[in-house]
Amino acid sequence: MDPSSSQVAITDGTKRSSNLDLEKGPVEPSSDLEATTADEAEATAADEKRQVDNHDKDPDIVSWDGANDPENPMNWTNRKKWFNIAVISILTVLTPLGSSMFAPGIRRILAEFHETSPTVATFILSVYILGFAFGPLIIAPMSEIYGRSPLYNIGNVLFTVFSICTALSNSIGMMMAFRFLMGVAGSVPITIGSGSIADIMPVEMRGRAMAAWALGPLLGPCIGPVAGGYLIRAAGWRWVYWLIAILAGIVSVFTFFTLKESYAPVILERKAARLRKETGNQALRSELADLSGHAVEKIKVAIVRPLRLLFLTPIVTLMSFYVAITYGILYLLFSTFSLVYPQYYGFGEGESGLVFIPTAIGMMFGISIFGALSDKSVKAKLDSGEQHRPEIRLLPWLTLPAGLTIPVGLFLYGWTIQYRVHWIVPMLGSLIFAFGLMGVMMCIQNYLLDLYPRQAASVTAATAVLRSLAGALLPLCALEMYEALDMGWGNSLLGFISLGLAPIPLLFYTFGARIVKRSQPKD
């Protein structure tokens, strides 16, 4: 750059600064928050300057080629970003289909394998969700070591293989074993999808991206039984898994060629490896490289990270507990759909699948509305000149209505079934419940993602462990609970529990910043 032009730019900047000072006077922080924001901005600038200085001093550090390097996922075009998110969203719709698509045919499966236990009938549905609980503990840390793309591709292939094995099952035990493995493999996009979003999306656009991604794991279990009921009646339950295997095989080939790696440390490490090969300089290393130890040690640390976040970080612990209870209630309701509507309203296999549609509608409205409102709140704060705070995702006018809507839906669902009110009314109750559930989950997921963007996959895994365990185990208590309390008081009990949990987001909206400072994860 020409020295004279640099001097002109500096002089011009000085003049502008002087004029600004004369017109507006000295700028002073108007509150403690603004003072803190200014201090944080200075600290960030200092850190960036130190990174630049270190890079200048050490020519062996491999970094991005400037602030606008197209290889940096944050600099991808919007079209490329949304295409990646669309592909991941397709995966998150497909893999949860296996959890409940066969639900309308449970009675037929039990008859074929000569099984009469109602607990076994419920566990056939739940065992898949157990796979969702244990898979993330391995998948999340692996994605933070080897990248997102390889995990997606391996998971797709294994999911296809296990779907075929389930279709060929010749005993109830074999079927449940392969359904568990389907859940483990199918948990890949659900576990690391949020991490992929954090890799490429700025904070003011994450709410909408999370909404697109979250549609899959929550709509999949609702959409599946709709098609599954009629497919089972026409061709048998095995064709549910043959259909899933065919779809998964097609998607596996498609994602292998289209899904791009988005995890910055892995991209820079690949760049460093390429340069080491081209230049022969073996000292070259990534700016984001983890130099803490050998690969085995890194894997051990990474595997433990989700559990440390879950049990040693109060924010993750309580938020995960809230999500787990509400998610478990969702699957508990799912387990009643296939029994209640045939028994109380005389629905057949095909019609029993249709009862999931109101829940899907409630989820779609909840995801769309709360995702958009969340981003709008963040953008408004940024446009006003404030620094983004994750607590904005937990604004009371967002989280409190969502939390209160959940028990309202449960009360309506339970009591209208008990008194044999027309079937459209309990379906409306499940719609209201699903709407509130999505509001709670969207706010919490976006909040945790903003808190730990570099550890997004591990945080998602931490929440997925409790959430999936609750989704798998709570339905096992359903039959005994409803026998003791009936539908009215049974669902009222669940409503009162969810009502007691509703203030948790408000707690972290008020005190979250202080708690984060005292409980930051070590790695």
Short mmCIF file of C-alpha atoms in Angstrom, two decimals:
data_model
loop_
_atom_site.label_atom_id
_atom_site.label_comp_id
_atom_site.label_asym_id
_atom_site.label_seq_id
_atom_site.Cartn_x
_atom_site.Cartn_y
_atom_site.Cartn_z
CA MET A 1 0.00 0.00 0.00
CA ASP A 2 1.26 3.53 -0.85
CA PRO A 3 2.54 5.31 2.32
CA SER A 4 0.95 8.58 1.27
CA SER A 5 -2.46 6.94 0.95
CA SER A 6 -2.03 5.42 4.40
CA GLN A 7 -1.23 8.84 5.77
CA VAL A 8 -4.30 10.34 4.09
CA ALA A 9 -6.50 7.59 5.53
CA ILE A 10 -5.10 8.11 9.01
CA THR A 11 -5.45 11.90 8.80
CA ASP A 12 -8.97 11.62 7.46
CA GLY A 13 -9.92 9.21 10.24
CA THR A 14 -8.46 11.62 12.80
CA LYS A 15 -10.47 14.51 11.39
CA ARG A 16 -13.69 12.50 11.46
CA SER A 17 -13.00 11.48 15.04
CA SER A 18 -12.32 15.09 16.03
CA ASN A 19 -15.49 16.34 14.35
CA LEU A 20 -17.49 13.64 16.09
CA ASP A 21 -16.06 14.65 19.45
CA LEU A 22 -16.84 18.33 18.87
CA GLU A 23 -20.42 17.65 17.82
CA LYS A 24 -21.35 15.03 20.39
CA GLY A 25 -18.96 15.74 23.20
CA PRO A 26 -17.03 13.08 25.12
CA VAL A 27 -18.63 9.65 24.97
CA GLU A 28 -19.16 8.08 28.38
CA PRO A 29 -20.73 4.75 29.23
CA SER A 30 -24.34 5.34 30.22
CA SER A 31 -24.56 2.22 32.35
CA ASP A 32 -22.53 -0.58 33.87
CA LEU A 33 -23.61 -2.82 30.99
CA GLU A 34 -22.23 -0.39 28.39
CA ALA A 35 -19.02 -0.06 30.37
CA THR A 36 -18.71 -3.83 30.46
CA THR A 37 -19.43 -3.99 26.73
CA ALA A 38 -16.70 -1.42 26.03
CA ASP A 39 -14.21 -3.34 28.18
CA GLU A 40 -15.10 -6.58 26.40
CA ALA A 41 -14.69 -4.92 23.01
CA GLU A 42 -11.26 -3.61 24.00
CA ALA A 43 -10.27 -7.03 25.29
CA THR A 44 -11.44 -8.65 22.06
CA ALA A 45 -9.49 -6.14 20.00
CA ALA A 46 -6.40 -6.77 22.11
CA ASP A 47 -6.76 -10.54 21.65
CA GLU A 48 -7.09 -10.10 17.89
CA LYS A 49 -4.02 -7.87 17.83
CA ARG A 50 -2.05 -10.47 19.81
CA GLN A 51 -3.10 -13.15 17.32
CA VAL A 52 -1.92 -10.99 14.43
CA ASP A 53 1.35 -10.26 16.22
CA ASN A 54 1.91 -13.96 16.95
CA HIS A 55 1.20 -14.81 13.34
CA ASP A 56 3.67 -12.18 12.15
CA LYS A 57 6.32 -13.51 14.53
CA ASP A 58 5.78 -17.16 13.66
CA PRO A 59 5.68 -17.82 9.89
CA ASP A 60 4.86 -21.50 10.54
CA ILE A 61 1.30 -20.72 11.68
CA VAL A 62 -1.32 -21.40 8.99
CA SER A 63 -4.38 -19.15 9.18
CA TRP A 64 -7.11 -17.79 6.91
CA ASP A 65 -6.02 -15.71 3.91
CA GLY A 66 -7.41 -12.47 5.27
CA ALA A 67 -10.75 -11.56 6.78
CA ASN A 68 -12.64 -12.44 3.57
CA ASP A 69 -11.06 -15.83 2.88
CA PRO A 70 -13.78 -17.85 1.05
CA GLU A 71 -12.54 -21.07 2.71
CA ASN A 72 -13.68 -19.71 6.08
CA PRO A 73 -17.21 -21.13 6.57
CA MET A 74 -18.36 -17.82 8.04
CA ASN A 75 -17.56 -16.23 4.64
CA TRP A 76 -19.52 -18.72 2.55
CA THR A 77 -22.23 -17.23 0.38
CA ASN A 78 -25.75 -17.29 1.82
CA ARG A 79 -26.73 -19.70 -0.92
CA LYS A 80 -24.01 -22.16 0.08
CA LYS A 81 -24.83 -21.81 3.78
CA TRP A 82 -28.54 -22.43 3.33
CA PHE A 83 -27.89 -25.31 0.95
CA ASN A 84 -25.76 -27.01 3.61
CA ILE A 85 -28.46 -26.40 6.22
CA ALA A 86 -31.13 -27.76 3.86
CA VAL A 87 -29.16 -30.99 3.36
CA ILE A 88 -28.68 -31.40 7.13
CA SER A 89 -32.39 -30.71 7.67
CA ILE A 90 -33.29 -33.50 5.22
CA LEU A 91 -31.16 -35.87 7.29
CA THR A 92 -32.85 -34.78 10.50
CA VAL A 93 -36.26 -35.52 8.99
CA LEU A 94 -35.23 -38.95 7.73
CA THR A 95 -33.55 -40.51 10.76
CA PRO A 96 -36.34 -39.74 13.30
CA LEU A 97 -38.85 -41.41 10.96
CA GLY A 98 -37.55 -44.73 12.25
CA SER A 99 -38.55 -43.89 15.81
CA SER A 100 -42.32 -43.92 15.28
CA MET A 101 -43.23 -44.62 11.65
CA PHE A 102 -44.12 -48.21 12.54
CA ALA A 103 -46.11 -47.24 15.67
CA PRO A 104 -49.57 -47.91 14.14
CA GLY A 105 -48.49 -51.50 13.46
CA ILE A 106 -47.27 -52.41 16.95
CA ARG A 107 -50.20 -54.77 17.52
CA ARG A 108 -49.43 -56.59 14.26
CA ILE A 109 -45.74 -56.92 15.23
CA LEU A 110 -46.62 -58.34 18.66
CA ALA A 111 -48.98 -60.86 17.07
CA GLU A 112 -46.33 -61.99 14.54
CA PHE A 113 -43.73 -62.60 17.25
CA HIS A 114 -46.27 -64.04 19.74
CA GLU A 115 -45.61 -61.32 22.32
CA THR A 116 -48.31 -60.10 24.72
CA SER A 117 -46.46 -57.88 27.23
CA PRO A 118 -47.59 -54.22 27.09
CA THR A 119 -44.18 -53.17 28.44
CA VAL A 120 -42.47 -54.83 25.48
CA ALA A 121 -44.90 -53.05 23.17
CA THR A 122 -43.84 -49.70 24.63
CA PHE A 123 -40.13 -50.58 24.69
CA ILE A 124 -40.14 -51.42 20.97
CA LEU A 125 -40.87 -47.74 20.44
CA SER A 126 -38.50 -46.49 23.18
CA VAL A 127 -35.39 -48.53 22.34
CA TYR A 128 -34.77 -46.41 19.25
CA ILE A 129 -34.65 -43.28 21.42
CA LEU A 130 -32.09 -44.98 23.69
CA GLY A 131 -29.82 -45.02 20.65
CA PHE A 132 -30.36 -41.26 20.40
CA ALA A 133 -29.17 -41.03 24.03
CA PHE A 134 -25.90 -42.97 23.74
CA GLY A 135 -24.85 -42.11 20.19
CA PRO A 136 -24.14 -38.40 20.85
CA LEU A 137 -21.56 -39.22 23.53
CA ILE A 138 -19.27 -40.59 20.80
CA ILE A 139 -20.50 -38.66 17.77
CA ALA A 140 -20.15 -35.12 19.18
CA PRO A 141 -16.50 -35.41 20.30
CA MET A 142 -15.52 -37.22 17.11
CA SER A 143 -16.95 -34.36 15.06
CA GLU A 144 -14.82 -31.89 17.02
CA ILE A 145 -11.70 -33.90 16.19
CA TYR A 146 -12.29 -35.22 12.65
CA GLY A 147 -14.89 -32.74 11.40
CA ARG A 148 -18.60 -32.81 10.64
CA SER A 149 -18.66 -34.19 7.09
CA PRO A 150 -17.08 -37.64 7.75
CA LEU A 151 -19.50 -38.25 10.63
CA TYR A 152 -22.52 -37.43 8.47
CA ASN A 153 -21.39 -39.82 5.72
CA ILE A 154 -20.50 -42.72 8.04
CA GLY A 155 -23.75 -42.26 9.97
CA ASN A 156 -25.80 -42.34 6.75
CA VAL A 157 -24.25 -45.61 5.59
CA LEU A 158 -24.67 -47.32 8.97
CA PHE A 159 -28.26 -46.09 9.27
CA THR A 160 -29.07 -47.63 5.89
CA VAL A 161 -27.46 -50.96 6.82
CA PHE A 162 -29.23 -51.20 10.20
CA SER A 163 -32.58 -50.31 8.60
CA ILE A 164 -32.18 -53.28 6.24
CA CYS A 165 -31.28 -55.53 9.18
CA THR A 166 -34.39 -54.42 11.06
CA ALA A 167 -36.57 -55.20 8.05
CA LEU A 168 -35.11 -58.72 8.00
CA SER A 169 -35.57 -59.36 11.74
CA ASN A 170 -37.00 -62.77 12.66
CA SER A 171 -37.48 -62.21 16.40
CA ILE A 172 -38.53 -59.43 18.73
CA GLY A 173 -35.05 -59.33 20.31
CA MET A 174 -33.31 -59.01 16.93
CA MET A 175 -35.70 -56.25 15.93
CA MET A 176 -35.09 -54.25 19.13
CA ALA A 177 -31.29 -54.67 18.86
CA PHE A 178 -31.18 -53.29 15.32
CA ARG A 179 -33.65 -50.53 16.18
CA PHE A 180 -31.22 -49.46 18.92
CA LEU A 181 -28.34 -49.41 16.41
CA MET A 182 -30.54 -47.47 13.97
CA GLY A 183 -31.00 -44.88 16.72
CA VAL A 184 -27.24 -44.65 17.38
CA ALA A 185 -26.44 -44.12 13.68
CA GLY A 186 -29.45 -41.87 13.15
CA SER A 187 -28.42 -39.55 15.97
CA VAL A 188 -25.56 -38.08 13.90
CA PRO A 189 -27.47 -35.18 12.25
CA ILE A 190 -29.43 -34.53 15.45
CA THR A 191 -26.20 -34.32 17.46
CA ILE A 192 -23.93 -32.23 15.25
CA GLY A 193 -26.47 -30.28 13.21
CA SER A 194 -26.43 -27.39 15.69
CA GLY A 195 -22.63 -27.42 15.57
CA SER A 196 -22.73 -27.10 11.78
CA ILE A 197 -25.07 -24.12 12.13
CA ALA A 198 -22.74 -22.45 14.65
CA ASP A 199 -19.86 -23.02 12.22
CA ILE A 200 -21.41 -21.00 9.40
CA MET A 201 -24.15 -18.69 10.71
CA PRO A 202 -23.73 -15.30 12.43
CA VAL A 203 -25.58 -14.97 15.70
CA GLU A 204 -28.44 -12.85 14.31
CA MET A 205 -29.35 -15.59 11.77
CA ARG A 206 -29.00 -18.68 13.95
CA GLY A 207 -32.60 -18.71 15.15
CA ARG A 208 -33.99 -19.23 11.65
CA ALA A 209 -31.30 -21.78 10.81
CA MET A 210 -31.97 -23.67 14.05
CA ALA A 211 -35.69 -23.62 13.23
CA ALA A 212 -35.05 -25.30 9.87
CA TRP A 213 -32.79 -27.89 11.49
CA ALA A 214 -35.09 -28.55 14.46
CA LEU A 215 -38.04 -29.38 12.24
CA GLY A 216 -36.56 -32.79 11.51
CA PRO A 217 -36.05 -34.41 14.91
CA LEU A 218 -39.43 -33.19 16.09
CA LEU A 219 -41.58 -33.41 12.96
CA GLY A 220 -40.14 -36.77 11.90
CA PRO A 221 -41.81 -38.73 14.73
CA CYS A 222 -45.10 -36.97 13.90
CA ILE A 223 -45.03 -37.36 10.12
CA GLY A 224 -43.84 -40.98 10.17
CA PRO A 225 -46.97 -42.60 11.61
CA VAL A 226 -49.19 -40.75 9.12
CA ALA A 227 -47.63 -42.59 6.17
CA GLY A 228 -46.73 -45.64 8.25
CA GLY A 229 -50.32 -46.44 9.22
CA TYR A 230 -51.49 -46.85 5.63
CA LEU A 231 -48.25 -48.51 4.47
CA ILE A 232 -48.50 -51.13 7.23
CA ARG A 233 -52.13 -51.83 6.38
CA ALA A 234 -51.28 -52.24 2.67
CA ALA A 235 -47.90 -54.02 2.71
CA GLY A 236 -46.96 -54.97 6.31
CA TRP A 237 -44.70 -53.46 8.93
CA ARG A 238 -41.43 -54.61 7.31
CA TRP A 239 -42.01 -52.30 4.38
CA VAL A 240 -41.69 -49.36 6.78
CA TYR A 241 -38.02 -50.24 7.20
CA TRP A 242 -37.50 -51.10 3.54
CA LEU A 243 -38.81 -47.65 2.64
CA ILE A 244 -36.56 -45.97 5.21
CA ALA A 245 -33.55 -47.95 3.91
CA ILE A 246 -34.27 -46.93 0.30
CA LEU A 247 -34.62 -43.26 1.23
CA ALA A 248 -31.50 -43.37 3.43
CA GLY A 249 -29.48 -44.99 0.64
CA ILE A 250 -30.44 -42.28 -1.84
CA VAL A 251 -29.69 -39.51 0.66
CA SER A 252 -26.33 -41.11 1.56
CA VAL A 253 -25.11 -40.85 -2.04
CA PHE A 254 -26.43 -37.29 -2.36
CA THR A 255 -24.82 -35.98 0.85
CA PHE A 256 -21.47 -37.63 0.06
CA PHE A 257 -21.07 -35.32 -2.93
CA THR A 258 -22.85 -32.19 -1.64
CA LEU A 259 -22.27 -31.75 2.11
CA LYS A 260 -19.22 -29.56 2.74
CA GLU A 261 -16.99 -29.55 5.79
CA SER A 262 -17.80 -26.56 8.02
CA TYR A 263 -15.68 -27.01 11.18
CA ALA A 264 -12.98 -24.33 11.04
CA PRO A 265 -10.22 -26.15 13.03
CA VAL A 266 -10.48 -29.18 10.71
CA ILE A 267 -10.47 -27.02 7.56
CA LEU A 268 -7.34 -25.17 8.71
CA GLU A 269 -5.65 -28.43 9.72
CA ARG A 270 -6.29 -29.83 6.24
CA LYS A 271 -4.86 -26.64 4.77
CA ALA A 272 -1.76 -26.95 6.96
CA ALA A 273 -1.33 -30.61 5.94
CA ARG A 274 -1.59 -29.65 2.27
CA LEU A 275 1.01 -26.92 2.69
CA ARG A 276 3.34 -29.27 4.59
CA LYS A 277 3.17 -31.66 1.65
CA GLU A 278 3.67 -28.93 -0.95
CA THR A 279 6.49 -27.05 0.81
CA GLY A 280 8.17 -29.84 2.75
CA ASN A 281 8.06 -27.66 5.87
CA GLN A 282 6.87 -30.05 8.59
CA ALA A 283 6.76 -27.26 11.19
CA LEU A 284 3.66 -25.72 9.63
CA ARG A 285 0.61 -25.93 11.92
CA SER A 286 -2.91 -24.61 12.05
CA GLU A 287 -3.67 -21.45 14.01
CA LEU A 288 -6.57 -23.35 15.62
CA ALA A 289 -4.64 -26.56 16.22
CA ASP A 290 -5.07 -28.27 19.59
CA LEU A 291 -1.54 -28.92 20.85
CA SER A 292 -2.67 -30.38 24.17
CA GLY A 293 -1.53 -33.94 23.47
CA HIS A 294 -1.60 -36.98 21.22
CA ALA A 295 -4.68 -38.04 19.27
CA VAL A 296 -5.67 -40.66 21.88
CA GLU A 297 -5.55 -38.07 24.66
CA LYS A 298 -7.60 -35.63 22.60
CA ILE A 299 -10.23 -38.30 22.00
CA LYS A 300 -10.43 -39.09 25.71
CA VAL A 301 -10.87 -35.41 26.58
CA ALA A 302 -13.43 -34.93 23.81
CA ILE A 303 -15.52 -37.94 24.87
CA VAL A 304 -15.67 -36.75 28.47
CA ARG A 305 -16.54 -33.16 27.45
CA PRO A 306 -20.32 -33.65 26.94
CA LEU A 307 -20.64 -35.34 30.34
CA ARG A 308 -18.60 -32.62 32.01
CA LEU A 309 -20.82 -29.97 30.48
CA LEU A 310 -23.92 -31.89 31.56
CA PHE A 311 -22.95 -32.55 35.18
CA LEU A 312 -20.50 -29.75 36.04
CA THR A 313 -22.06 -26.75 34.29
CA PRO A 314 -25.27 -25.68 36.10
CA ILE A 315 -26.73 -23.89 33.09
CA VAL A 316 -26.41 -26.93 30.83
CA THR A 317 -27.62 -29.23 33.64
CA LEU A 318 -30.84 -27.36 34.41
CA MET A 319 -31.66 -26.46 30.84
CA SER A 320 -31.09 -30.07 29.75
CA PHE A 321 -33.32 -31.29 32.58
CA TYR A 322 -36.13 -28.96 31.49
CA VAL A 323 -35.86 -30.04 27.85
CA ALA A 324 -35.63 -33.71 28.89
CA ILE A 325 -38.85 -33.65 30.92
CA THR A 326 -40.87 -31.89 28.22
CA TYR A 327 -39.43 -34.13 25.48
CA GLY A 328 -40.15 -37.22 27.58
CA ILE A 329 -43.76 -36.06 27.98
CA LEU A 330 -43.98 -35.71 24.19
CA TYR A 331 -42.99 -39.35 23.68
CA LEU A 332 -45.26 -40.38 26.52
CA LEU A 333 -48.15 -38.79 24.61
CA PHE A 334 -46.99 -40.53 21.43
CA SER A 335 -47.19 -43.87 23.24
CA THR A 336 -50.82 -43.15 24.18
CA PHE A 337 -51.94 -42.13 20.68
CA SER A 338 -51.83 -45.67 19.29
CA LEU A 339 -53.88 -46.97 22.25
CA VAL A 340 -56.24 -44.13 23.17
CA TYR A 341 -57.74 -43.28 19.79
CA PRO A 342 -58.49 -46.90 18.75
CA GLN A 343 -59.88 -47.72 22.22
CA TYR A 344 -61.85 -44.52 22.93
CA TYR A 345 -62.79 -43.40 19.42
CA GLY A 346 -62.62 -46.58 17.32
CA PHE A 347 -59.79 -45.47 14.98
CA GLY A 348 -58.17 -48.07 12.70
CA GLU A 349 -54.47 -48.41 11.77
CA GLY A 350 -54.62 -45.76 9.06
CA GLU A 351 -56.61 -43.26 11.10
CA SER A 352 -54.35 -43.83 14.14
CA GLY A 353 -51.43 -42.49 12.08
CA LEU A 354 -53.38 -39.33 11.27
CA VAL A 355 -53.69 -38.36 14.96
CA PHE A 356 -50.03 -37.25 14.88
CA ILE A 357 -50.81 -34.46 12.39
CA PRO A 358 -52.04 -31.88 14.97
CA THR A 359 -48.82 -32.33 16.94
CA ALA A 360 -46.82 -31.73 13.76
CA ILE A 361 -48.83 -28.58 13.02
CA GLY A 362 -48.21 -27.25 16.53
CA MET A 363 -44.49 -27.90 16.14
CA MET A 364 -44.33 -26.13 12.80
CA PHE A 365 -46.04 -23.04 14.18
CA GLY A 366 -43.88 -23.07 17.30
CA ILE A 367 -40.59 -23.44 15.44
CA SER A 368 -41.46 -20.78 12.86
CA ILE A 369 -42.77 -18.19 15.29
CA PHE A 370 -40.24 -18.56 18.10
CA GLY A 371 -37.27 -18.94 15.73
CA ALA A 372 -38.18 -15.72 13.90
CA LEU A 373 -38.92 -13.78 17.11
CA SER A 374 -35.63 -14.90 18.64
CA ASP A 375 -33.60 -13.64 15.67
CA LYS A 376 -35.62 -10.42 15.55
CA SER A 377 -34.82 -9.69 19.20
CA VAL A 378 -31.11 -10.28 18.66
CA LYS A 379 -31.01 -8.14 15.51
CA ALA A 380 -32.82 -5.30 17.27
CA LYS A 381 -30.19 -5.28 20.03
CA LEU A 382 -27.32 -5.36 17.54
CA ASP A 383 -28.87 -2.58 15.44
CA SER A 384 -29.15 -0.42 18.55
CA GLY A 385 -25.39 -0.73 19.08
CA GLU A 386 -25.46 -3.19 21.96
CA GLN A 387 -23.19 -6.19 22.11
CA HIS A 388 -25.02 -9.49 21.82
CA ARG A 389 -25.73 -11.30 25.08
CA PRO A 390 -26.93 -14.94 24.96
CA GLU A 391 -29.57 -14.10 27.60
CA ILE A 392 -31.52 -12.22 24.90
CA ARG A 393 -32.66 -15.67 23.70
CA LEU A 394 -34.49 -16.10 27.04
CA LEU A 395 -36.56 -12.92 27.02
CA PRO A 396 -39.54 -13.42 29.42
CA TRP A 397 -42.11 -12.52 26.76
CA LEU A 398 -40.76 -15.45 24.71
CA THR A 399 -40.08 -18.18 27.27
CA LEU A 400 -42.90 -17.61 29.78
CA PRO A 401 -45.83 -17.94 27.30
CA ALA A 402 -44.15 -21.04 25.82
CA GLY A 403 -43.68 -22.61 29.24
CA LEU A 404 -47.29 -21.93 30.28
CA THR A 405 -48.72 -23.26 27.03
CA ILE A 406 -47.34 -26.75 27.70
CA PRO A 407 -49.49 -27.51 30.80
CA VAL A 408 -52.56 -25.94 29.14
CA GLY A 409 -52.25 -28.43 26.27
CA LEU A 410 -51.76 -31.35 28.67
CA PHE A 411 -54.82 -30.45 30.77
CA LEU A 412 -56.96 -30.14 27.65
CA TYR A 413 -55.71 -33.43 26.17
CA GLY A 414 -56.20 -35.48 29.34
CA TRP A 415 -59.59 -34.33 30.56
CA THR A 416 -61.29 -34.26 27.15
CA ILE A 417 -60.24 -37.87 26.50
CA GLN A 418 -61.43 -38.98 29.94
CA TYR A 419 -64.88 -37.48 29.34
CA ARG A 420 -65.04 -38.75 25.74
CA VAL A 421 -65.26 -35.28 24.20
CA HIS A 422 -65.14 -35.25 20.40
CA TRP A 423 -61.72 -36.44 19.13
CA ILE A 424 -60.85 -33.05 17.60
CA VAL A 425 -60.58 -31.47 21.08
CA PRO A 426 -57.81 -33.73 22.51
CA MET A 427 -56.01 -33.29 19.19
CA LEU A 428 -56.22 -29.54 19.74
CA GLY A 429 -54.69 -30.12 23.17
CA SER A 430 -51.73 -31.98 21.65
CA LEU A 431 -51.32 -29.13 19.12
CA ILE A 432 -51.16 -26.53 21.91
CA PHE A 433 -48.71 -28.68 23.88
CA ALA A 434 -46.44 -29.09 20.83
CA PHE A 435 -46.51 -25.34 20.15
CA GLY A 436 -45.30 -24.56 23.67
CA LEU A 437 -42.73 -27.34 23.58
CA MET A 438 -41.17 -25.86 20.45
CA GLY A 439 -41.05 -22.42 22.02
CA VAL A 440 -39.16 -23.74 25.03
CA MET A 441 -36.77 -25.88 23.00
CA MET A 442 -35.99 -23.17 20.45
CA CYS A 443 -35.18 -20.58 23.12
CA ILE A 444 -33.02 -22.99 25.14
CA GLN A 445 -31.14 -24.45 22.16
CA ASN A 446 -30.34 -21.01 20.75
CA TYR A 447 -29.23 -19.79 24.18
CA LEU A 448 -26.83 -22.71 24.72
CA LEU A 449 -25.55 -22.39 21.15
CA ASP A 450 -24.74 -18.71 21.73
CA LEU A 451 -23.03 -19.52 25.02
CA TYR A 452 -20.77 -22.27 23.66
CA PRO A 453 -20.45 -21.86 19.86
CA ARG A 454 -17.10 -23.68 19.60
CA GLN A 455 -18.46 -26.56 21.73
CA ALA A 456 -21.89 -26.59 20.11
CA ALA A 457 -21.80 -30.31 19.25
CA SER A 458 -20.81 -31.27 22.80
CA VAL A 459 -23.51 -29.06 24.32
CA THR A 460 -26.09 -30.61 21.98
CA ALA A 461 -24.85 -34.06 22.97
CA ALA A 462 -25.18 -33.17 26.65
CA THR A 463 -28.80 -32.11 26.22
CA ALA A 464 -29.50 -35.07 23.91
CA VAL A 465 -28.40 -37.59 26.55
CA LEU A 466 -31.00 -36.55 29.14
CA ARG A 467 -33.62 -35.71 26.50
CA SER A 468 -33.40 -39.07 24.78
CA LEU A 469 -33.24 -41.04 28.04
CA ALA A 470 -36.43 -39.32 29.17
CA GLY A 471 -38.01 -39.93 25.76
CA ALA A 472 -37.14 -43.61 26.00
CA LEU A 473 -37.95 -44.30 29.65
CA LEU A 474 -40.92 -42.09 30.52
CA PRO A 475 -43.29 -43.92 28.12
CA LEU A 476 -42.55 -47.14 30.04
CA CYS A 477 -44.39 -45.61 33.00
CA ALA A 478 -47.38 -44.52 30.94
CA LEU A 479 -49.61 -47.57 31.26
CA GLU A 480 -49.23 -47.89 35.04
CA MET A 481 -49.68 -44.14 35.56
CA TYR A 482 -52.85 -43.94 33.50
CA GLU A 483 -54.26 -47.08 35.14
CA ALA A 484 -53.78 -45.45 38.55
CA LEU A 485 -54.80 -41.86 37.71
CA ASP A 486 -56.79 -42.22 34.49
CA MET A 487 -56.25 -39.85 31.55
CA GLY A 488 -57.44 -36.70 33.30
CA TRP A 489 -55.32 -36.70 36.46
CA GLY A 490 -52.46 -38.53 34.74
CA ASN A 491 -51.97 -35.71 32.24
CA SER A 492 -52.69 -33.12 34.93
CA LEU A 493 -49.75 -34.52 36.91
CA LEU A 494 -47.53 -34.04 33.86
CA GLY A 495 -48.98 -30.53 33.43
CA PHE A 496 -48.16 -29.54 37.02
CA ILE A 497 -44.58 -30.83 36.62
CA SER A 498 -44.07 -28.80 33.43
CA LEU A 499 -45.64 -25.76 35.14
CA GLY A 500 -43.10 -26.03 37.96
CA LEU A 501 -40.23 -26.09 35.43
CA ALA A 502 -41.45 -23.03 33.48
CA PRO A 503 -39.48 -20.43 35.56
CA ILE A 504 -36.08 -22.03 34.80
CA PRO A 505 -35.37 -19.90 31.68
CA LEU A 506 -36.33 -16.77 33.64
CA LEU A 507 -33.75 -17.69 36.27
CA PHE A 508 -30.97 -17.74 33.68
CA TYR A 509 -32.27 -14.66 31.91
CA THR A 510 -31.77 -12.78 35.20
CA PHE A 511 -28.65 -14.43 36.62
CA GLY A 512 -27.20 -16.27 33.62
CA ALA A 513 -24.24 -13.94 33.00
CA ARG A 514 -23.06 -14.27 36.62
CA ILE A 515 -23.45 -18.04 36.63
CA VAL A 516 -21.53 -18.39 33.35
CA LYS A 517 -18.53 -16.51 34.79
CA ARG A 518 -18.37 -18.94 37.71
CA SER A 519 -18.87 -22.14 35.75
CA GLN A 520 -17.05 -21.82 32.43
CA PRO A 521 -15.91 -25.21 31.05
CA LYS A 522 -12.17 -25.79 31.32
CA ASP A 523 -11.62 -26.82 27.68
#
